[in-house]
């Protein structure tokens, strides 16, 4: 079987193929396979690994364009997933700067983690004498987020980072921000929420690739949504992102239950900003994708009254 590895020597990117027998592949993990190639065929091949027990997150790579934690990925399962191909391509994580072969630069990600202050500032009521107790419910609220091992799989799959990483942090950064903000021991959740808002919290494109590929089953998408709720609840409700979210809720509760896409743009960005997008609106109308008469609403969706009752009940319960 052929394994094609994307390589980089610091100046030039190239692909290199390695032939292995199925006896060499069977019983291996993806990481042990890379170690076998390095040990028996090419000592110059570079990749990172440490614990080999799915704890440190150091060995994440891509196979055929998708991210995997190499030490926790069995080759038999990988072959079955791709229907026993004659070759596979192993690449470094996407959306990271490649340093050498499968080794990527983590410094920008560490800087982003520093921005959201992932450590907890404890409440003043806590002391060395009395400690800091949590209920099981409070622990469960952040238990899953503590499982994040900073492997980078979510960031590698993130469509927003691939399109434009200049105004958005890695998904796992928001997971750690939520973990700290939702911790009952924290003195002030906004210590973590505010820098999240300032560094792209509302720019997530909702592709949910981060949740689909996380080897620990963590949903950074959900953590981002929960951070947004905390932001709005604490007065950070200005801007296109909050306006966009509020417009959705307005149509569901106060409208017919159907999203009014014409009003959505106006509510999110305002009239003046939308004036510069009239060409887009006309193109959409010409293609039959937008009907200007929809601004006058339409019939309510079936069960709209019951939906509103549920939303109001949920709001009342959250205040209790």
PDB file of C-alpha atoms in Angstrom:
ATOM      1  CA  UNK A   1       0.000   0.000   0.000  1.00  0.00           C
ATOM      2  CA  UNK A   2       1.201   3.513  -0.805  1.00  0.00           C
ATOM      3  CA  UNK A   3       1.273   6.365   1.707  1.00  0.00           C
ATOM      4  CA  UNK A   4       1.819   9.808   0.206  1.00  0.00           C
ATOM      5  CA  UNK A   5       3.072  12.329   2.765  1.00  0.00           C
ATOM      6  CA  UNK A   6       3.054  16.082   2.204  1.00  0.00           C
ATOM      7  CA  UNK A   7       6.507  17.318   3.127  1.00  0.00           C
ATOM      8  CA  UNK A   8       8.162  20.700   3.652  1.00  0.00           C
ATOM      9  CA  UNK A   9      11.890  21.277   4.143  1.00  0.00           C
ATOM     10  CA  UNK A  10      11.607  24.921   5.165  1.00  0.00           C
ATOM     11  CA  UNK A  11      11.751  26.189   1.591  1.00  0.00           C
ATOM     12  CA  UNK A  12      10.023  23.739  -0.719  1.00  0.00           C
ATOM     13  CA  UNK A  13       6.810  21.733  -0.438  1.00  0.00           C
ATOM     14  CA  UNK A  14       6.700  18.341  -2.106  1.00  0.00           C
ATOM     15  CA  UNK A  15       5.026  14.926  -1.850  1.00  0.00           C
ATOM     16  CA  UNK A  16       6.856  11.734  -1.011  1.00  0.00           C
ATOM     17  CA  UNK A  17       5.480   8.218  -1.385  1.00  0.00           C
ATOM     18  CA  UNK A  18       6.256   5.269   0.871  1.00  0.00           C
ATOM     19  CA  UNK A  19       5.318   1.662   0.028  1.00  0.00           C
ATOM     20  CA  UNK A  20       4.280  -0.623   2.884  1.00  0.00           C
ATOM     21  CA  UNK A  21       2.942  -4.164   2.882  1.00  0.00           C
ATOM     22  CA  UNK A  22      -0.434  -4.841   4.482  1.00  0.00           C
ATOM     23  CA  UNK A  23       1.377  -6.874   7.142  1.00  0.00           C
ATOM     24  CA  UNK A  24       3.218  -3.673   8.109  1.00  0.00           C
ATOM     25  CA  UNK A  25      -0.057  -1.709   8.229  1.00  0.00           C
ATOM     26  CA  UNK A  26      -2.259  -4.157  10.136  1.00  0.00           C
ATOM     27  CA  UNK A  27      -2.405  -3.734  13.893  1.00  0.00           C
ATOM     28  CA  UNK A  28      -0.907  -0.254  13.737  1.00  0.00           C
ATOM     29  CA  UNK A  29      -2.253   3.104  14.787  1.00  0.00           C
ATOM     30  CA  UNK A  30      -1.727   6.022  12.452  1.00  0.00           C
ATOM     31  CA  UNK A  31       1.017   7.279  14.772  1.00  0.00           C
ATOM     32  CA  UNK A  32       2.817   3.935  14.992  1.00  0.00           C
ATOM     33  CA  UNK A  33       2.644   3.752  11.194  1.00  0.00           C
ATOM     34  CA  UNK A  34       4.407   7.127  10.915  1.00  0.00           C
ATOM     35  CA  UNK A  35       6.984   5.957  13.441  1.00  0.00           C
ATOM     36  CA  UNK A  36       7.497   2.761  11.422  1.00  0.00           C
ATOM     37  CA  UNK A  37       8.077   4.772   8.238  1.00  0.00           C
ATOM     38  CA  UNK A  38      10.572   7.006  10.035  1.00  0.00           C
ATOM     39  CA  UNK A  39      12.365   4.066  11.625  1.00  0.00           C
ATOM     40  CA  UNK A  40      12.555   1.794   8.563  1.00  0.00           C
ATOM     41  CA  UNK A  41      12.420   4.036   5.500  1.00  0.00           C
ATOM     42  CA  UNK A  42      13.120   7.726   6.130  1.00  0.00           C
ATOM     43  CA  UNK A  43      14.789   9.082   9.257  1.00  0.00           C
ATOM     44  CA  UNK A  44      14.292  12.653   7.954  1.00  0.00           C
ATOM     45  CA  UNK A  45      10.473  12.536   8.211  1.00  0.00           C
ATOM     46  CA  UNK A  46       9.273  15.017  10.850  1.00  0.00           C
ATOM     47  CA  UNK A  47       6.076  14.871  12.919  1.00  0.00           C
ATOM     48  CA  UNK A  48       5.152  15.556  16.545  1.00  0.00           C
ATOM     49  CA  UNK A  49       4.033  13.094  19.208  1.00  0.00           C
ATOM     50  CA  UNK A  50       4.384  12.672  22.948  1.00  0.00           C
ATOM     51  CA  UNK A  51       2.045  10.687  25.202  1.00  0.00           C
ATOM     52  CA  UNK A  52       0.722   8.165  22.616  1.00  0.00           C
ATOM     53  CA  UNK A  53      -2.390   7.876  24.823  1.00  0.00           C
ATOM     54  CA  UNK A  54      -4.774  10.519  23.374  1.00  0.00           C
ATOM     55  CA  UNK A  55      -3.985  12.901  26.233  1.00  0.00           C
ATOM     56  CA  UNK A  56      -1.512  15.481  24.925  1.00  0.00           C
ATOM     57  CA  UNK A  57      -2.972  16.182  21.453  1.00  0.00           C
ATOM     58  CA  UNK A  58       0.454  16.567  19.861  1.00  0.00           C
ATOM     59  CA  UNK A  59       0.093  14.053  17.030  1.00  0.00           C
ATOM     60  CA  UNK A  60      -2.915  15.361  15.083  1.00  0.00           C
ATOM     61  CA  UNK A  61      -2.563  15.203  11.289  1.00  0.00           C
ATOM     62  CA  UNK A  62      -4.816  15.002   8.247  1.00  0.00           C
ATOM     63  CA  UNK A  63      -5.556  11.895   6.201  1.00  0.00           C
ATOM     64  CA  UNK A  64      -7.211  12.412   2.807  1.00  0.00           C
ATOM     65  CA  UNK A  65      -8.133  15.949   3.865  1.00  0.00           C
ATOM     66  CA  UNK A  66      -9.669  15.157   7.268  1.00  0.00           C
ATOM     67  CA  UNK A  67      -8.169  15.573  10.732  1.00  0.00           C
ATOM     68  CA  UNK A  68      -7.349  12.702  13.079  1.00  0.00           C
ATOM     69  CA  UNK A  69      -5.531  12.234  16.356  1.00  0.00           C
ATOM     70  CA  UNK A  70      -2.858   9.843  15.065  1.00  0.00           C
ATOM     71  CA  UNK A  71      -2.281   7.862  18.279  1.00  0.00           C
ATOM     72  CA  UNK A  72      -6.016   7.227  18.709  1.00  0.00           C
ATOM     73  CA  UNK A  73      -6.722   6.211  15.103  1.00  0.00           C
ATOM     74  CA  UNK A  74      -6.488   2.507  14.234  1.00  0.00           C
ATOM     75  CA  UNK A  75      -5.352   1.794  10.687  1.00  0.00           C
ATOM     76  CA  UNK A  76      -7.965  -0.961  10.200  1.00  0.00           C
ATOM     77  CA  UNK A  77     -10.722   1.539  11.004  1.00  0.00           C
ATOM     78  CA  UNK A  78      -9.159   4.166   8.750  1.00  0.00           C
ATOM     79  CA  UNK A  79      -8.910   1.712   5.850  1.00  0.00           C
ATOM     80  CA  UNK A  80     -12.536   0.703   6.365  1.00  0.00           C
ATOM     81  CA  UNK A  81     -13.625   4.344   6.458  1.00  0.00           C
ATOM     82  CA  UNK A  82     -12.037   4.998   3.074  1.00  0.00           C
ATOM     83  CA  UNK A  83     -13.127   1.618   1.636  1.00  0.00           C
ATOM     84  CA  UNK A  84      -9.658   0.025   1.538  1.00  0.00           C
ATOM     85  CA  UNK A  85      -7.939   2.407  -0.898  1.00  0.00           C
ATOM     86  CA  UNK A  86      -4.664   1.571  -2.616  1.00  0.00           C
ATOM     87  CA  UNK A  87      -3.146   4.820  -1.319  1.00  0.00           C
ATOM     88  CA  UNK A  88      -3.643   7.457   1.361  1.00  0.00           C
ATOM     89  CA  UNK A  89      -2.368  11.017   1.673  1.00  0.00           C
ATOM     90  CA  UNK A  90      -1.097  12.221   5.062  1.00  0.00           C
ATOM     91  CA  UNK A  91      -0.789  15.978   5.510  1.00  0.00           C
ATOM     92  CA  UNK A  92      -0.141  18.513   8.276  1.00  0.00           C
ATOM     93  CA  UNK A  93      -3.103  20.194   9.963  1.00  0.00           C
ATOM     94  CA  UNK A  94      -4.884  22.785   7.844  1.00  0.00           C
ATOM     95  CA  UNK A  95      -5.097  26.463   8.879  1.00  0.00           C
ATOM     96  CA  UNK A  96      -1.716  26.323  10.645  1.00  0.00           C
ATOM     97  CA  UNK A  97       1.667  27.494   9.349  1.00  0.00           C
ATOM     98  CA  UNK A  98       3.764  24.456   8.469  1.00  0.00           C
ATOM     99  CA  UNK A  99       7.241  24.402  10.014  1.00  0.00           C
ATOM    100  CA  UNK A 100       8.523  21.069   8.727  1.00  0.00           C
ATOM    101  CA  UNK A 101       6.694  18.147   7.097  1.00  0.00           C
ATOM    102  CA  UNK A 102       3.797  17.370   9.493  1.00  0.00           C
ATOM    103  CA  UNK A 103       4.951  19.828  12.180  1.00  0.00           C
ATOM    104  CA  UNK A 104       2.925  23.052  12.494  1.00  0.00           C
ATOM    105  CA  UNK A 105       3.387  26.333  14.351  1.00  0.00           C
ATOM    106  CA  UNK A 106       1.306  26.613  17.546  1.00  0.00           C
ATOM    107  CA  UNK A 107       2.551  30.021  18.724  1.00  0.00           C
ATOM    108  CA  UNK A 108      -0.349  32.067  17.220  1.00  0.00           C
ATOM    109  CA  UNK A 109      -2.828  29.694  18.853  1.00  0.00           C
ATOM    110  CA  UNK A 110      -1.119  30.021  22.236  1.00  0.00           C
ATOM    111  CA  UNK A 111      -1.296  33.810  21.887  1.00  0.00           C
ATOM    112  CA  UNK A 112      -5.037  33.543  21.220  1.00  0.00           C
ATOM    113  CA  UNK A 113      -5.453  31.394  24.324  1.00  0.00           C
ATOM    114  CA  UNK A 114      -3.710  34.105  26.334  1.00  0.00           C
ATOM    115  CA  UNK A 115      -6.209  36.664  25.036  1.00  0.00           C
ATOM    116  CA  UNK A 116      -9.203  34.913  26.592  1.00  0.00           C
ATOM    117  CA  UNK A 117      -7.417  34.402  29.950  1.00  0.00           C
ATOM    118  CA  UNK A 118      -8.169  30.676  30.347  1.00  0.00           C
ATOM    119  CA  UNK A 119      -7.163  30.586  34.014  1.00  0.00           C
ATOM    120  CA  UNK A 120      -9.847  31.260  36.617  1.00  0.00           C
ATOM    121  CA  UNK A 121      -9.930  34.336  38.835  1.00  0.00           C
ATOM    122  CA  UNK A 122     -11.649  32.939  41.956  1.00  0.00           C
ATOM    123  CA  UNK A 123     -14.428  34.617  43.839  1.00  0.00           C
ATOM    124  CA  UNK A 124     -13.332  36.575  46.898  1.00  0.00           C
ATOM    125  CA  UNK A 125     -15.488  34.365  49.143  1.00  0.00           C
ATOM    126  CA  UNK A 126     -13.112  31.439  48.626  1.00  0.00           C
ATOM    127  CA  UNK A 127     -10.179  30.913  50.980  1.00  0.00           C
ATOM    128  CA  UNK A 128      -7.444  28.432  51.804  1.00  0.00           C
ATOM    129  CA  UNK A 129      -9.385  27.461  54.900  1.00  0.00           C
ATOM    130  CA  UNK A 130     -12.820  26.863  53.391  1.00  0.00           C
ATOM    131  CA  UNK A 131     -11.754  25.960  49.874  1.00  0.00           C
ATOM    132  CA  UNK A 132     -13.986  26.175  46.822  1.00  0.00           C
ATOM    133  CA  UNK A 133     -16.811  23.676  46.502  1.00  0.00           C
ATOM    134  CA  UNK A 134     -18.891  22.929  43.418  1.00  0.00           C
ATOM    135  CA  UNK A 135     -22.085  20.952  43.015  1.00  0.00           C
ATOM    136  CA  UNK A 136     -22.137  18.036  40.580  1.00  0.00           C
ATOM    137  CA  UNK A 137     -24.372  20.112  38.306  1.00  0.00           C
ATOM    138  CA  UNK A 138     -21.780  22.914  38.265  1.00  0.00           C
ATOM    139  CA  UNK A 139     -19.038  20.428  37.436  1.00  0.00           C
ATOM    140  CA  UNK A 140     -21.079  18.818  34.669  1.00  0.00           C
ATOM    141  CA  UNK A 141     -21.599  22.232  33.053  1.00  0.00           C
ATOM    142  CA  UNK A 142     -17.893  22.428  32.147  1.00  0.00           C
ATOM    143  CA  UNK A 143     -16.765  18.822  32.439  1.00  0.00           C
ATOM    144  CA  UNK A 144     -16.713  18.152  28.696  1.00  0.00           C
ATOM    145  CA  UNK A 145     -14.764  21.314  27.912  1.00  0.00           C
ATOM    146  CA  UNK A 146     -12.003  20.197  30.301  1.00  0.00           C
ATOM    147  CA  UNK A 147     -11.459  17.221  27.969  1.00  0.00           C
ATOM    148  CA  UNK A 148     -10.004  19.500  25.264  1.00  0.00           C
ATOM    149  CA  UNK A 149      -6.395  18.441  24.654  1.00  0.00           C
ATOM    150  CA  UNK A 150      -5.490  21.215  22.186  1.00  0.00           C
ATOM    151  CA  UNK A 151      -4.927  18.816  19.291  1.00  0.00           C
ATOM    152  CA  UNK A 152      -6.041  21.399  16.711  1.00  0.00           C
ATOM    153  CA  UNK A 153      -8.378  19.073  14.771  1.00  0.00           C
ATOM    154  CA  UNK A 154     -11.266  21.533  15.080  1.00  0.00           C
ATOM    155  CA  UNK A 155      -9.160  24.422  13.799  1.00  0.00           C
ATOM    156  CA  UNK A 156      -7.920  22.328  10.887  1.00  0.00           C
ATOM    157  CA  UNK A 157     -11.510  21.686   9.769  1.00  0.00           C
ATOM    158  CA  UNK A 158     -12.813  25.233  10.378  1.00  0.00           C
ATOM    159  CA  UNK A 159     -14.235  26.811   7.214  1.00  0.00           C
ATOM    160  CA  UNK A 160     -14.072  30.306   8.679  1.00  0.00           C
ATOM    161  CA  UNK A 161     -10.342  30.021   9.387  1.00  0.00           C
ATOM    162  CA  UNK A 162      -9.751  28.708   5.882  1.00  0.00           C
ATOM    163  CA  UNK A 163     -11.662  31.619   4.330  1.00  0.00           C
ATOM    164  CA  UNK A 164     -10.225  34.366   6.563  1.00  0.00           C
ATOM    165  CA  UNK A 165      -8.291  33.865   9.790  1.00  0.00           C
ATOM    166  CA  UNK A 166      -7.591  37.570  10.317  1.00  0.00           C
ATOM    167  CA  UNK A 167     -10.667  38.222  12.479  1.00  0.00           C
ATOM    168  CA  UNK A 168     -11.329  34.868  14.108  1.00  0.00           C
ATOM    169  CA  UNK A 169      -9.679  32.673  16.717  1.00  0.00           C
ATOM    170  CA  UNK A 170      -9.438  28.883  16.636  1.00  0.00           C
ATOM    171  CA  UNK A 171     -12.586  27.017  17.802  1.00  0.00           C
ATOM    172  CA  UNK A 172     -10.776  25.409  20.732  1.00  0.00           C
ATOM    173  CA  UNK A 173      -9.913  28.892  22.051  1.00  0.00           C
ATOM    174  CA  UNK A 174     -13.628  29.648  22.395  1.00  0.00           C
ATOM    175  CA  UNK A 175     -14.128  26.283  24.104  1.00  0.00           C
ATOM    176  CA  UNK A 176     -11.585  27.238  26.759  1.00  0.00           C
ATOM    177  CA  UNK A 177     -13.135  30.696  27.062  1.00  0.00           C
ATOM    178  CA  UNK A 178     -16.545  29.152  27.723  1.00  0.00           C
ATOM    179  CA  UNK A 179     -15.067  26.615  30.142  1.00  0.00           C
ATOM    180  CA  UNK A 180     -13.622  29.454  32.241  1.00  0.00           C
ATOM    181  CA  UNK A 181     -16.654  31.743  31.876  1.00  0.00           C
ATOM    182  CA  UNK A 182     -19.133  29.022  32.880  1.00  0.00           C
ATOM    183  CA  UNK A 183     -17.096  27.878  35.881  1.00  0.00           C
ATOM    184  CA  UNK A 184     -19.070  28.581  39.067  1.00  0.00           C
ATOM    185  CA  UNK A 185     -15.809  29.440  40.857  1.00  0.00           C
ATOM    186  CA  UNK A 186     -15.046  32.333  38.493  1.00  0.00           C
ATOM    187  CA  UNK A 187     -15.166  35.852  39.906  1.00  0.00           C
ATOM    188  CA  UNK A 188     -16.281  37.435  36.637  1.00  0.00           C
ATOM    189  CA  UNK A 189     -17.270  35.495  33.469  1.00  0.00           C
ATOM    190  CA  UNK A 190     -16.852  38.643  31.378  1.00  0.00           C
ATOM    191  CA  UNK A 191     -13.074  38.404  31.836  1.00  0.00           C
ATOM    192  CA  UNK A 192     -13.291  35.625  29.256  1.00  0.00           C
ATOM    193  CA  UNK A 193     -16.400  36.678  27.318  1.00  0.00           C
ATOM    194  CA  UNK A 194     -15.281  40.196  26.359  1.00  0.00           C
ATOM    195  CA  UNK A 195     -12.026  39.182  24.620  1.00  0.00           C
ATOM    196  CA  UNK A 196     -13.965  36.439  22.842  1.00  0.00           C
ATOM    197  CA  UNK A 197     -16.371  39.029  21.433  1.00  0.00           C
ATOM    198  CA  UNK A 198     -13.463  41.288  20.448  1.00  0.00           C
ATOM    199  CA  UNK A 199     -11.729  38.443  18.612  1.00  0.00           C
ATOM    200  CA  UNK A 200     -14.419  37.089  16.324  1.00  0.00           C
ATOM    201  CA  UNK A 201     -17.012  35.340  18.492  1.00  0.00           C
ATOM    202  CA  UNK A 202     -19.826  36.393  16.125  1.00  0.00           C
ATOM    203  CA  UNK A 203     -17.885  35.413  12.980  1.00  0.00           C
ATOM    204  CA  UNK A 204     -18.449  31.649  13.259  1.00  0.00           C
ATOM    205  CA  UNK A 205     -20.089  30.446  10.005  1.00  0.00           C
ATOM    206  CA  UNK A 206     -21.998  27.589  11.708  1.00  0.00           C
ATOM    207  CA  UNK A 207     -20.500  24.816   9.568  1.00  0.00           C
ATOM    208  CA  UNK A 208     -20.111  22.639  12.718  1.00  0.00           C
ATOM    209  CA  UNK A 209     -17.034  20.919  11.295  1.00  0.00           C
ATOM    210  CA  UNK A 210     -15.329  21.535  14.657  1.00  0.00           C
ATOM    211  CA  UNK A 211     -17.918  19.384  16.426  1.00  0.00           C
ATOM    212  CA  UNK A 212     -17.863  16.677  13.755  1.00  0.00           C
ATOM    213  CA  UNK A 213     -14.088  16.107  13.855  1.00  0.00           C
ATOM    214  CA  UNK A 214     -13.219  16.569  17.530  1.00  0.00           C
ATOM    215  CA  UNK A 215     -11.660  13.293  18.787  1.00  0.00           C
ATOM    216  CA  UNK A 216     -13.053  14.009  22.258  1.00  0.00           C
ATOM    217  CA  UNK A 217     -16.617  14.720  21.146  1.00  0.00           C
ATOM    218  CA  UNK A 218     -16.504  18.382  22.177  1.00  0.00           C
ATOM    219  CA  UNK A 219     -18.685  20.874  20.304  1.00  0.00           C
ATOM    220  CA  UNK A 220     -16.873  24.192  20.027  1.00  0.00           C
ATOM    221  CA  UNK A 221     -19.875  25.308  17.987  1.00  0.00           C
ATOM    222  CA  UNK A 222     -22.087  24.912  21.076  1.00  0.00           C
ATOM    223  CA  UNK A 223     -19.514  26.660  23.251  1.00  0.00           C
ATOM    224  CA  UNK A 224     -19.490  29.598  20.842  1.00  0.00           C
ATOM    225  CA  UNK A 225     -23.291  29.761  20.978  1.00  0.00           C
ATOM    226  CA  UNK A 226     -23.246  29.711  24.789  1.00  0.00           C
ATOM    227  CA  UNK A 227     -20.617  32.454  24.904  1.00  0.00           C
ATOM    228  CA  UNK A 228     -22.859  34.577  22.676  1.00  0.00           C
ATOM    229  CA  UNK A 229     -25.754  34.077  25.088  1.00  0.00           C
ATOM    230  CA  UNK A 230     -23.564  35.205  27.983  1.00  0.00           C
ATOM    231  CA  UNK A 231     -22.354  38.208  25.998  1.00  0.00           C
ATOM    232  CA  UNK A 232     -25.849  39.443  25.151  1.00  0.00           C
ATOM    233  CA  UNK A 233     -27.138  38.745  28.673  1.00  0.00           C
ATOM    234  CA  UNK A 234     -24.356  40.934  30.061  1.00  0.00           C
ATOM    235  CA  UNK A 235     -24.988  43.908  27.786  1.00  0.00           C
ATOM    236  CA  UNK A 236     -22.680  43.138  24.852  1.00  0.00           C
ATOM    237  CA  UNK A 237     -25.595  43.303  22.418  1.00  0.00           C
ATOM    238  CA  UNK A 238     -24.395  45.905  19.897  1.00  0.00           C
ATOM    239  CA  UNK A 239     -23.181  45.113  16.400  1.00  0.00           C
ATOM    240  CA  UNK A 240     -24.086  42.970  13.416  1.00  0.00           C
ATOM    241  CA  UNK A 241     -23.770  39.645  15.227  1.00  0.00           C
ATOM    242  CA  UNK A 242     -26.189  40.358  18.073  1.00  0.00           C
ATOM    243  CA  UNK A 243     -28.465  42.207  15.639  1.00  0.00           C
ATOM    244  CA  UNK A 244     -28.548  39.164  13.382  1.00  0.00           C
ATOM    245  CA  UNK A 245     -29.418  36.851  16.278  1.00  0.00           C
ATOM    246  CA  UNK A 246     -32.087  39.224  17.591  1.00  0.00           C
ATOM    247  CA  UNK A 247     -33.672  39.405  14.133  1.00  0.00           C
ATOM    248  CA  UNK A 248     -34.078  35.632  14.085  1.00  0.00           C
ATOM    249  CA  UNK A 249     -35.785  35.657  17.474  1.00  0.00           C
ATOM    250  CA  UNK A 250     -38.013  38.591  16.492  1.00  0.00           C
ATOM    251  CA  UNK A 251     -39.347  36.718  13.465  1.00  0.00           C
ATOM    252  CA  UNK A 252     -39.946  33.572  15.500  1.00  0.00           C
ATOM    253  CA  UNK A 253     -41.711  35.209  18.442  1.00  0.00           C
ATOM    254  CA  UNK A 254     -43.211  38.478  17.214  1.00  0.00           C
ATOM    255  CA  UNK A 255     -43.587  37.547  13.557  1.00  0.00           C
ATOM    256  CA  UNK A 256     -45.064  34.561  11.791  1.00  0.00           C
ATOM    257  CA  UNK A 257     -42.422  32.038  12.800  1.00  0.00           C
ATOM    258  CA  UNK A 258     -40.792  32.334   9.370  1.00  0.00           C
ATOM    259  CA  UNK A 259     -37.459  34.074   8.837  1.00  0.00           C
ATOM    260  CA  UNK A 260     -37.958  37.318   6.914  1.00  0.00           C
ATOM    261  CA  UNK A 261     -34.716  37.542   4.962  1.00  0.00           C
ATOM    262  CA  UNK A 262     -35.344  41.081   3.711  1.00  0.00           C
ATOM    263  CA  UNK A 263     -35.907  42.442   7.206  1.00  0.00           C
ATOM    264  CA  UNK A 264     -33.042  40.288   8.493  1.00  0.00           C
ATOM    265  CA  UNK A 265     -30.467  42.280   6.535  1.00  0.00           C
ATOM    266  CA  UNK A 266     -31.952  45.598   7.625  1.00  0.00           C
ATOM    267  CA  UNK A 267     -32.098  44.585  11.289  1.00  0.00           C
ATOM    268  CA  UNK A 268     -28.566  43.167  11.269  1.00  0.00           C
ATOM    269  CA  UNK A 269     -26.671  45.882   9.422  1.00  0.00           C
ATOM    270  CA  UNK A 270     -29.039  48.852   9.193  1.00  0.00           C
ATOM    271  CA  UNK A 271     -30.440  50.726   6.219  1.00  0.00           C
ATOM    272  CA  UNK A 272     -27.334  52.746   5.327  1.00  0.00           C
ATOM    273  CA  UNK A 273     -25.007  49.752   5.079  1.00  0.00           C
ATOM    274  CA  UNK A 274     -27.537  47.823   3.017  1.00  0.00           C
ATOM    275  CA  UNK A 275     -27.808  50.662   0.521  1.00  0.00           C
ATOM    276  CA  UNK A 276     -24.386  49.623  -0.724  1.00  0.00           C
ATOM    277  CA  UNK A 277     -25.654  46.122  -1.402  1.00  0.00           C
ATOM    278  CA  UNK A 278     -28.550  46.981  -3.680  1.00  0.00           C
ATOM    279  CA  UNK A 279     -26.799  45.298  -6.610  1.00  0.00           C
ATOM    280  CA  UNK A 280     -26.773  42.025  -4.680  1.00  0.00           C
ATOM    281  CA  UNK A 281     -30.471  42.423  -3.839  1.00  0.00           C
ATOM    282  CA  UNK A 282     -31.380  43.049  -7.489  1.00  0.00           C
ATOM    283  CA  UNK A 283     -29.360  39.994  -8.595  1.00  0.00           C
ATOM    284  CA  UNK A 284     -31.152  37.846  -6.022  1.00  0.00           C
ATOM    285  CA  UNK A 285     -34.541  39.125  -7.138  1.00  0.00           C
ATOM    286  CA  UNK A 286     -33.624  38.535 -10.768  1.00  0.00           C
ATOM    287  CA  UNK A 287     -32.674  34.962  -9.967  1.00  0.00           C
ATOM    288  CA  UNK A 288     -35.949  34.422  -8.128  1.00  0.00           C
ATOM    289  CA  UNK A 289     -34.205  33.961  -4.779  1.00  0.00           C
ATOM    290  CA  UNK A 290     -35.751  37.017  -3.142  1.00  0.00           C
ATOM    291  CA  UNK A 291     -39.297  38.326  -3.279  1.00  0.00           C
ATOM    292  CA  UNK A 292     -39.611  41.988  -2.156  1.00  0.00           C
ATOM    293  CA  UNK A 293     -43.254  41.346  -1.224  1.00  0.00           C
ATOM    294  CA  UNK A 294     -42.040  39.110   1.608  1.00  0.00           C
ATOM    295  CA  UNK A 295     -41.318  42.224   3.627  1.00  0.00           C
ATOM    296  CA  UNK A 296     -45.054  42.311   4.346  1.00  0.00           C
ATOM    297  CA  UNK A 297     -44.819  38.926   6.114  1.00  0.00           C
ATOM    298  CA  UNK A 298     -47.153  36.026   5.359  1.00  0.00           C
ATOM    299  CA  UNK A 299     -49.205  33.349   7.053  1.00  0.00           C
ATOM    300  CA  UNK A 300     -48.115  32.046  10.428  1.00  0.00           C
ATOM    301  CA  UNK A 301     -46.470  28.650  10.505  1.00  0.00           C
ATOM    302  CA  UNK A 302     -48.469  25.746  11.869  1.00  0.00           C
ATOM    303  CA  UNK A 303     -48.073  25.496  15.643  1.00  0.00           C
ATOM    304  CA  UNK A 304     -46.652  29.018  15.952  1.00  0.00           C
ATOM    305  CA  UNK A 305     -48.705  29.802  19.041  1.00  0.00           C
ATOM    306  CA  UNK A 306     -47.395  26.728  20.859  1.00  0.00           C
ATOM    307  CA  UNK A 307     -43.836  27.596  19.807  1.00  0.00           C
ATOM    308  CA  UNK A 308     -44.147  31.067  21.324  1.00  0.00           C
ATOM    309  CA  UNK A 309     -45.490  29.560  24.550  1.00  0.00           C
ATOM    310  CA  UNK A 310     -42.463  27.268  24.805  1.00  0.00           C
ATOM    311  CA  UNK A 311     -40.049  30.136  24.235  1.00  0.00           C
ATOM    312  CA  UNK A 312     -41.750  32.253  26.886  1.00  0.00           C
ATOM    313  CA  UNK A 313     -41.710  29.321  29.323  1.00  0.00           C
ATOM    314  CA  UNK A 314     -37.991  28.791  28.713  1.00  0.00           C
ATOM    315  CA  UNK A 315     -37.324  32.485  29.324  1.00  0.00           C
ATOM    316  CA  UNK A 316     -39.269  32.393  32.588  1.00  0.00           C
ATOM    317  CA  UNK A 317     -37.413  29.272  33.744  1.00  0.00           C
ATOM    318  CA  UNK A 318     -34.009  30.851  33.025  1.00  0.00           C
ATOM    319  CA  UNK A 319     -34.871  33.785  35.313  1.00  0.00           C
ATOM    320  CA  UNK A 320     -35.738  31.549  38.248  1.00  0.00           C
TER     321      UNK A 320
END
